[in-house]
Amino acid sequence: MKTALSICLVFSITIETGSCLVCQKCNDLIGRNCTEPSNETCASSVKSCLTNLVATKIGGKFYEFVTKFCATNPILCHMTYNVSNGIESYNVAKCCGGDLCNNGSITLPPINRTENGVQCPGCFAKAENCTPTQNIKCRGPQTKCYTFSGGIYNGTQFERWSHQGCTTENVCGHRAPTYPETLLQDGYTLTCSDPKP
């Protein structure tokens, strides 16, 4: 009886271990392709692999970076948005199911940069708070004004930033998890408001 129980226990552990999803993992801060990817075995509760692309437009140039890992929080799969605050930033999240399904690259979809008539106060500073110095003309799907303050991981440490500007509405409906699932430090604040007529 004890032998049969041991065999059943080993068999159930093998089944459980074998059912865990395997995702590609990388953190490439200088491009959209992973130069040194590795494989990560997800917790048994994780059902999706994530690829996340961030593109920031400063002046006329785009800077991109990509992260890939197990989608430990379902909210991560819904974090496709864009913001404008004097600098434009675009985030594209893509989740998939199946071992190593996130081993390819993703690109930004066509960007709607048409002014939509909405304006929000805008500022951007490496500080606790910033004072709006301009009105940002919102573009495409950006229909909300936002204010952010908090730490952002720069690859080696957290830096305190604050900014205000235009954003897409889905930023207001999902509170992003913090580091290491995103670059945000615990304790950040993000509020949204309707633009003033």
mmCIF file of C-alpha atoms in Angstrom:
data_model
loop_
_atom_site.group_PDB
_atom_site.id
_atom_site.type_symbol
_atom_site.label_atom_id
_atom_site.label_comp_id
_atom_site.label_asym_id
_atom_site.label_seq_id
_atom_site.Cartn_x
_atom_site.Cartn_y
_atom_site.Cartn_z
ATOM 1 C CA MET A 1 0.000 0.000 0.000
ATOM 2 C CA LYS A 2 2.821 2.380 0.934
ATOM 3 C CA THR A 3 4.614 1.591 -2.358
ATOM 4 C CA ALA A 4 1.458 2.233 -4.396
ATOM 5 C CA LEU A 5 0.930 5.548 -2.603
ATOM 6 C CA SER A 6 4.522 6.586 -3.315
ATOM 7 C CA ILE A 7 4.155 5.732 -7.013
ATOM 8 C CA CYS A 8 0.926 7.748 -7.228
ATOM 9 C CA LEU A 9 2.574 10.726 -5.501
ATOM 10 C CA VAL A 10 5.571 10.681 -7.850
ATOM 11 C CA PHE A 11 3.258 10.317 -10.842
ATOM 12 C CA SER A 12 1.097 13.286 -9.777
ATOM 13 C CA ILE A 13 4.174 15.472 -9.190
ATOM 14 C CA THR A 14 5.487 14.549 -12.641
ATOM 15 C CA ILE A 15 2.190 15.445 -14.263
ATOM 16 C CA GLU A 16 2.036 18.766 -12.414
ATOM 17 C CA THR A 17 5.636 19.682 -13.274
ATOM 18 C CA GLY A 18 5.157 18.724 -16.907
ATOM 19 C CA SER A 19 2.060 20.881 -17.231
ATOM 20 C CA CYS A 20 3.852 24.139 -16.367
ATOM 21 C CA LEU A 21 4.154 26.616 -19.206
ATOM 22 C CA VAL A 22 7.635 27.515 -20.491
ATOM 23 C CA CYS A 23 8.168 31.074 -21.794
ATOM 24 C CA GLN A 24 11.055 32.915 -23.349
ATOM 25 C CA LYS A 25 12.551 35.431 -20.912
ATOM 26 C CA CYS A 26 14.626 38.499 -21.713
ATOM 27 C CA ASN A 27 15.034 42.171 -20.948
ATOM 28 C CA ASP A 28 16.470 44.117 -23.867
ATOM 29 C CA LEU A 29 16.740 47.829 -23.070
ATOM 30 C CA ILE A 30 18.225 48.808 -26.442
ATOM 31 C CA GLY A 31 15.923 47.306 -29.057
ATOM 32 C CA ARG A 32 12.938 45.176 -29.915
ATOM 33 C CA ASN A 33 14.857 41.899 -30.290
ATOM 34 C CA CYS A 34 16.170 39.755 -27.452
ATOM 35 C CA THR A 35 19.912 39.348 -27.845
ATOM 36 C CA GLU A 36 20.369 36.814 -25.034
ATOM 37 C CA PRO A 37 17.023 35.134 -24.327
ATOM 38 C CA SER A 38 16.598 32.312 -21.843
ATOM 39 C CA ASN A 39 13.739 29.971 -21.011
ATOM 40 C CA GLU A 40 11.624 30.343 -17.884
ATOM 41 C CA THR A 41 9.329 27.721 -16.368
ATOM 42 C CA CYS A 42 6.218 29.475 -15.118
ATOM 43 C CA ALA A 43 4.304 28.805 -11.928
ATOM 44 C CA SER A 44 1.462 26.318 -12.444
ATOM 45 C CA SER A 45 -1.118 29.131 -12.171
ATOM 46 C CA VAL A 46 0.343 31.047 -15.140
ATOM 47 C CA LYS A 47 -1.371 30.373 -18.465
ATOM 48 C CA SER A 48 0.223 32.951 -20.789
ATOM 49 C CA CYS A 49 3.600 34.126 -22.038
ATOM 50 C CA LEU A 50 4.070 37.886 -22.459
ATOM 51 C CA THR A 51 5.996 40.063 -24.877
ATOM 52 C CA ASN A 52 5.965 43.761 -23.989
ATOM 53 C CA LEU A 53 7.318 46.468 -26.288
ATOM 54 C CA VAL A 54 7.833 50.071 -25.168
ATOM 55 C CA ALA A 55 8.654 52.774 -27.698
ATOM 56 C CA THR A 56 9.414 56.337 -26.669
ATOM 57 C CA LYS A 57 9.602 59.160 -29.184
ATOM 58 C CA ILE A 58 11.999 61.920 -28.220
ATOM 59 C CA GLY A 59 12.373 64.575 -30.859
ATOM 60 C CA GLY A 60 12.106 62.714 -34.140
ATOM 61 C CA LYS A 61 13.644 59.452 -32.946
ATOM 62 C CA PHE A 62 12.095 56.299 -31.455
ATOM 63 C CA TYR A 63 13.823 54.370 -28.669
ATOM 64 C CA GLU A 64 12.509 50.845 -28.142
ATOM 65 C CA PHE A 65 12.945 48.113 -25.570
ATOM 66 C CA VAL A 66 11.334 44.728 -25.092
ATOM 67 C CA THR A 67 10.724 42.427 -22.147
ATOM 68 C CA LYS A 68 9.499 38.827 -22.223
ATOM 69 C CA PHE A 69 8.468 36.599 -19.348
ATOM 70 C CA CYS A 70 5.655 34.548 -17.803
ATOM 71 C CA ALA A 71 2.493 36.661 -17.558
ATOM 72 C CA THR A 72 2.216 36.325 -13.793
ATOM 73 C CA ASN A 73 -0.569 38.919 -13.618
ATOM 74 C CA PRO A 74 -3.420 38.892 -16.195
ATOM 75 C CA ILE A 75 -3.459 42.717 -16.171
ATOM 76 C CA LEU A 76 -0.102 42.641 -17.962
ATOM 77 C CA CYS A 77 -1.852 41.283 -21.063
ATOM 78 C CA HIS A 78 -4.057 44.390 -21.281
ATOM 79 C CA MET A 79 -1.342 47.031 -21.076
ATOM 80 C CA THR A 80 -1.461 48.370 -24.627
ATOM 81 C CA TYR A 81 -1.690 52.147 -24.406
ATOM 82 C CA ASN A 82 -0.012 55.425 -25.307
ATOM 83 C CA VAL A 83 0.680 58.698 -23.524
ATOM 84 C CA SER A 84 1.881 62.183 -24.486
ATOM 85 C CA ASN A 85 3.410 64.619 -22.017
ATOM 86 C CA GLY A 86 5.914 66.474 -24.156
ATOM 87 C CA ILE A 87 7.399 63.048 -24.916
ATOM 88 C CA GLU A 88 5.352 60.357 -26.637
ATOM 89 C CA SER A 89 5.397 56.804 -25.275
ATOM 90 C CA TYR A 90 3.723 53.684 -26.634
ATOM 91 C CA ASN A 91 3.311 50.341 -24.884
ATOM 92 C CA VAL A 92 2.241 47.171 -26.700
ATOM 93 C CA ALA A 93 1.542 43.979 -24.740
ATOM 94 C CA LYS A 94 0.970 40.636 -26.450
ATOM 95 C CA CYS A 95 0.112 37.439 -24.576
ATOM 96 C CA CYS A 96 -0.094 33.924 -25.954
ATOM 97 C CA GLY A 97 -0.583 30.384 -24.685
ATOM 98 C CA GLY A 98 1.796 27.518 -25.380
ATOM 99 C CA ASP A 99 5.404 26.717 -24.629
ATOM 100 C CA LEU A 100 7.826 29.358 -25.973
ATOM 101 C CA CYS A 101 5.034 31.012 -27.964
ATOM 102 C CA ASN A 102 6.608 34.425 -27.244
ATOM 103 C CA ASN A 103 9.884 33.644 -29.030
ATOM 104 C CA GLY A 104 9.219 36.036 -31.921
ATOM 105 C CA SER A 105 9.337 39.827 -32.061
ATOM 106 C CA ILE A 106 6.491 42.325 -32.135
ATOM 107 C CA THR A 107 6.273 45.745 -33.733
ATOM 108 C CA LEU A 108 4.258 48.858 -33.052
ATOM 109 C CA PRO A 109 0.921 48.901 -34.858
ATOM 110 C CA PRO A 110 0.206 51.944 -37.042
ATOM 111 C CA ILE A 111 0.104 54.979 -34.752
ATOM 112 C CA ASN A 112 -2.781 57.429 -34.971
ATOM 113 C CA ARG A 113 -1.158 60.820 -34.384
ATOM 114 C CA THR A 114 -4.116 62.896 -35.582
ATOM 115 C CA GLU A 115 -5.049 65.623 -33.093
ATOM 116 C CA ASN A 116 -8.496 64.846 -31.670
ATOM 117 C CA GLY A 117 -9.405 68.230 -30.149
ATOM 118 C CA VAL A 118 -8.678 67.169 -26.545
ATOM 119 C CA GLN A 119 -6.026 69.056 -24.577
ATOM 120 C CA CYS A 120 -4.426 68.321 -21.205
ATOM 121 C CA PRO A 121 -1.928 70.177 -19.022
ATOM 122 C CA GLY A 122 1.524 68.723 -19.599
ATOM 123 C CA CYS A 123 4.886 68.433 -17.884
ATOM 124 C CA PHE A 124 7.708 65.937 -17.414
ATOM 125 C CA ALA A 125 10.372 66.082 -14.703
ATOM 126 C CA LYS A 126 12.814 63.942 -12.780
ATOM 127 C CA ALA A 127 11.282 65.042 -9.486
ATOM 128 C CA GLU A 128 8.534 64.316 -6.967
ATOM 129 C CA ASN A 129 6.103 66.638 -8.784
ATOM 130 C CA CYS A 130 6.029 68.728 -11.916
ATOM 131 C CA THR A 131 4.166 71.933 -12.741
ATOM 132 C CA PRO A 132 2.397 72.005 -16.113
ATOM 133 C CA THR A 133 4.052 74.433 -18.483
ATOM 134 C CA GLN A 134 2.077 73.677 -21.641
ATOM 135 C CA ASN A 135 -1.145 72.264 -23.009
ATOM 136 C CA ILE A 136 -0.605 68.930 -24.731
ATOM 137 C CA LYS A 137 -2.717 68.336 -27.823
ATOM 138 C CA CYS A 138 -4.005 64.788 -27.481
ATOM 139 C CA ARG A 139 -3.839 62.465 -30.465
ATOM 140 C CA GLY A 140 -5.781 59.493 -31.769
ATOM 141 C CA PRO A 141 -7.357 57.464 -28.928
ATOM 142 C CA GLN A 142 -5.995 59.676 -26.127
ATOM 143 C CA THR A 143 -9.155 60.973 -24.417
ATOM 144 C CA LYS A 144 -8.071 61.314 -20.764
ATOM 145 C CA CYS A 145 -5.714 63.555 -18.816
ATOM 146 C CA TYR A 146 -3.412 61.858 -16.326
ATOM 147 C CA THR A 147 -0.962 62.639 -13.517
ATOM 148 C CA PHE A 148 1.813 60.233 -12.538
ATOM 149 C CA SER A 149 4.365 60.317 -9.736
ATOM 150 C CA GLY A 150 6.659 57.478 -8.705
ATOM 151 C CA GLY A 151 9.844 55.527 -9.120
ATOM 152 C CA ILE A 152 10.796 54.006 -12.473
ATOM 153 C CA TYR A 153 13.535 51.389 -12.755
ATOM 154 C CA ASN A 154 16.307 52.456 -15.136
ATOM 155 C CA GLY A 155 18.085 49.089 -15.299
ATOM 156 C CA THR A 156 20.197 49.596 -12.180
ATOM 157 C CA GLN A 157 18.081 51.635 -9.734
ATOM 158 C CA PHE A 158 14.792 53.459 -9.256
ATOM 159 C CA GLU A 159 14.559 57.107 -10.262
ATOM 160 C CA ARG A 160 11.759 59.407 -9.158
ATOM 161 C CA TRP A 161 9.722 60.875 -12.022
ATOM 162 C CA SER A 162 6.543 62.875 -12.400
ATOM 163 C CA HIS A 163 4.580 63.720 -15.497
ATOM 164 C CA GLN A 164 1.193 64.900 -16.705
ATOM 165 C CA GLY A 165 -0.442 64.776 -20.101
ATOM 166 C CA CYS A 166 -2.779 62.833 -22.392
ATOM 167 C CA THR A 167 -3.443 59.112 -22.228
ATOM 168 C CA THR A 168 -5.707 56.397 -23.548
ATOM 169 C CA GLU A 169 -8.624 55.462 -21.309
ATOM 170 C CA ASN A 170 -7.445 51.911 -20.572
ATOM 171 C CA VAL A 171 -4.543 53.306 -18.491
ATOM 172 C CA CYS A 172 -7.164 54.543 -16.045
ATOM 173 C CA GLY A 173 -8.957 51.205 -15.737
ATOM 174 C CA HIS A 174 -6.005 48.918 -14.984
ATOM 175 C CA ARG A 175 -3.561 49.503 -12.144
ATOM 176 C CA ALA A 176 -0.251 48.172 -13.409
ATOM 177 C CA PRO A 177 1.666 45.821 -11.108
ATOM 178 C CA THR A 178 5.072 46.933 -9.844
ATOM 179 C CA TYR A 179 8.655 45.753 -10.313
ATOM 180 C CA PRO A 180 9.755 43.161 -11.370
ATOM 181 C CA GLU A 181 6.601 42.674 -13.472
ATOM 182 C CA THR A 182 6.903 46.276 -14.723
ATOM 183 C CA LEU A 183 9.465 49.049 -14.269
ATOM 184 C CA LEU A 184 7.263 50.830 -11.709
ATOM 185 C CA GLN A 185 8.254 51.069 -8.056
ATOM 186 C CA ASP A 186 5.743 50.156 -5.366
ATOM 187 C CA GLY A 187 3.932 53.250 -4.087
ATOM 188 C CA TYR A 188 3.516 55.065 -7.412
ATOM 189 C CA THR A 189 0.417 57.192 -7.982
ATOM 190 C CA LEU A 190 -1.570 57.502 -11.202
ATOM 191 C CA THR A 191 -4.796 59.486 -11.487
ATOM 192 C CA CYS A 192 -6.953 60.241 -14.510
ATOM 193 C CA SER A 193 -9.445 62.982 -15.208
ATOM 194 C CA ASP A 194 -11.659 64.187 -18.017
ATOM 195 C CA PRO A 195 -10.179 67.059 -20.023
ATOM 196 C CA LYS A 196 -11.616 70.488 -19.251
ATOM 197 C CA PRO A 197 -13.650 72.024 -22.046
#
